[in-house]
């Protein structure tokens, strides 16, 4: 009896960002929100030189924290 060391079928990984809570919408006319969203779009674009999924995740957290600052109203999609 021989042991197989390879899987019979490829492993199917899920997209960890696909199940995250809804992305916050940028606050209208907020330069910081607009800059964070723009940087995140670039980090998510595989054709961009800025492509970096870890950075995209960090930018999402930064946007959420920015919107949670005292006195700011948070909006969700």
mmCIF file of C-alpha atoms in Angstrom:
data_model
loop_
_atom_site.group_PDB
_atom_site.id
_atom_site.type_symbol
_atom_site.label_atom_id
_atom_site.label_comp_id
_atom_site.label_asym_id
_atom_site.label_seq_id
_atom_site.Cartn_x
_atom_site.Cartn_y
_atom_site.Cartn_z
ATOM 1 C CA UNK A 1 0.000 0.000 0.000
ATOM 2 C CA UNK A 2 1.497 3.322 -1.072
ATOM 3 C CA UNK A 3 0.661 6.685 0.347
ATOM 4 C CA UNK A 4 -0.249 9.498 -1.999
ATOM 5 C CA UNK A 5 1.366 12.796 -1.210
ATOM 6 C CA UNK A 6 -0.558 14.911 -3.698
ATOM 7 C CA UNK A 7 -4.161 15.986 -3.713
ATOM 8 C CA UNK A 8 -6.419 14.453 -6.294
ATOM 9 C CA UNK A 9 -8.080 17.780 -7.097
ATOM 10 C CA UNK A 10 -6.884 21.375 -6.839
ATOM 11 C CA UNK A 11 -7.549 23.261 -3.619
ATOM 12 C CA UNK A 12 -10.287 25.891 -3.903
ATOM 13 C CA UNK A 13 -9.517 29.018 -1.861
ATOM 14 C CA UNK A 14 -12.111 31.651 -1.091
ATOM 15 C CA UNK A 15 -11.584 35.379 -1.436
ATOM 16 C CA UNK A 16 -11.300 36.714 2.143
ATOM 17 C CA UNK A 17 -12.443 40.153 1.015
ATOM 18 C CA UNK A 18 -15.616 38.784 -0.584
ATOM 19 C CA UNK A 19 -17.181 38.018 2.788
ATOM 20 C CA UNK A 20 -16.216 41.184 4.602
ATOM 21 C CA UNK A 21 -18.883 43.580 5.790
ATOM 22 C CA UNK A 22 -20.054 46.133 3.219
ATOM 23 C CA UNK A 23 -17.457 48.672 2.222
ATOM 24 C CA UNK A 24 -17.969 52.145 3.653
ATOM 25 C CA UNK A 25 -18.940 54.824 1.180
ATOM 26 C CA UNK A 26 -16.661 57.843 1.080
ATOM 27 C CA UNK A 27 -18.145 60.911 2.698
ATOM 28 C CA UNK A 28 -19.116 63.356 -0.062
ATOM 29 C CA UNK A 29 -16.629 66.188 -0.556
ATOM 30 C CA UNK A 30 -14.089 64.658 1.866
ATOM 31 C CA UNK A 31 -10.622 64.796 0.334
ATOM 32 C CA UNK A 32 -9.268 62.161 2.723
ATOM 33 C CA UNK A 33 -12.044 59.671 1.872
ATOM 34 C CA UNK A 34 -11.568 60.271 -1.849
ATOM 35 C CA UNK A 35 -7.794 59.747 -1.589
ATOM 36 C CA UNK A 36 -8.195 56.515 0.407
ATOM 37 C CA UNK A 37 -10.753 55.126 -2.059
ATOM 38 C CA UNK A 38 -8.552 56.054 -5.030
ATOM 39 C CA UNK A 39 -5.485 54.390 -3.472
ATOM 40 C CA UNK A 40 -7.524 51.291 -2.624
ATOM 41 C CA UNK A 41 -8.829 50.966 -6.199
ATOM 42 C CA UNK A 42 -5.258 51.132 -7.460
ATOM 43 C CA UNK A 43 -4.115 48.523 -4.908
ATOM 44 C CA UNK A 44 -6.924 46.179 -6.035
ATOM 45 C CA UNK A 45 -6.137 46.519 -9.750
ATOM 46 C CA UNK A 46 -3.904 43.607 -10.867
ATOM 47 C CA UNK A 47 -2.665 45.674 -13.814
ATOM 48 C CA UNK A 48 -1.489 48.534 -11.593
ATOM 49 C CA UNK A 49 2.085 48.871 -10.365
ATOM 50 C CA UNK A 50 0.499 49.548 -6.948
ATOM 51 C CA UNK A 51 -1.270 46.150 -6.899
ATOM 52 C CA UNK A 52 -1.110 44.907 -3.307
ATOM 53 C CA UNK A 53 -4.044 43.154 -1.642
ATOM 54 C CA UNK A 54 -2.564 43.641 1.814
ATOM 55 C CA UNK A 55 -2.334 47.391 1.186
ATOM 56 C CA UNK A 56 -5.935 47.396 -0.104
ATOM 57 C CA UNK A 57 -7.068 45.799 3.144
ATOM 58 C CA UNK A 58 -5.075 48.325 5.182
ATOM 59 C CA UNK A 59 -6.654 51.193 3.246
ATOM 60 C CA UNK A 60 -10.134 49.825 3.921
ATOM 61 C CA UNK A 61 -9.390 49.752 7.652
ATOM 62 C CA UNK A 62 -7.979 53.274 7.451
ATOM 63 C CA UNK A 63 -11.149 54.506 5.697
ATOM 64 C CA UNK A 64 -13.343 52.878 8.343
ATOM 65 C CA UNK A 65 -11.289 54.418 11.155
ATOM 66 C CA UNK A 66 -11.349 57.811 9.450
ATOM 67 C CA UNK A 67 -15.130 57.650 9.266
ATOM 68 C CA UNK A 68 -15.363 56.595 12.925
ATOM 69 C CA UNK A 69 -13.565 59.727 14.103
ATOM 70 C CA UNK A 70 -15.601 61.767 16.608
ATOM 71 C CA UNK A 71 -18.005 64.137 14.901
ATOM 72 C CA UNK A 72 -18.036 62.249 11.582
ATOM 73 C CA UNK A 73 -21.121 60.520 10.259
ATOM 74 C CA UNK A 74 -20.429 57.042 8.904
ATOM 75 C CA UNK A 75 -22.249 55.850 5.789
ATOM 76 C CA UNK A 76 -22.521 52.292 4.471
ATOM 77 C CA UNK A 77 -23.371 50.898 1.044
#
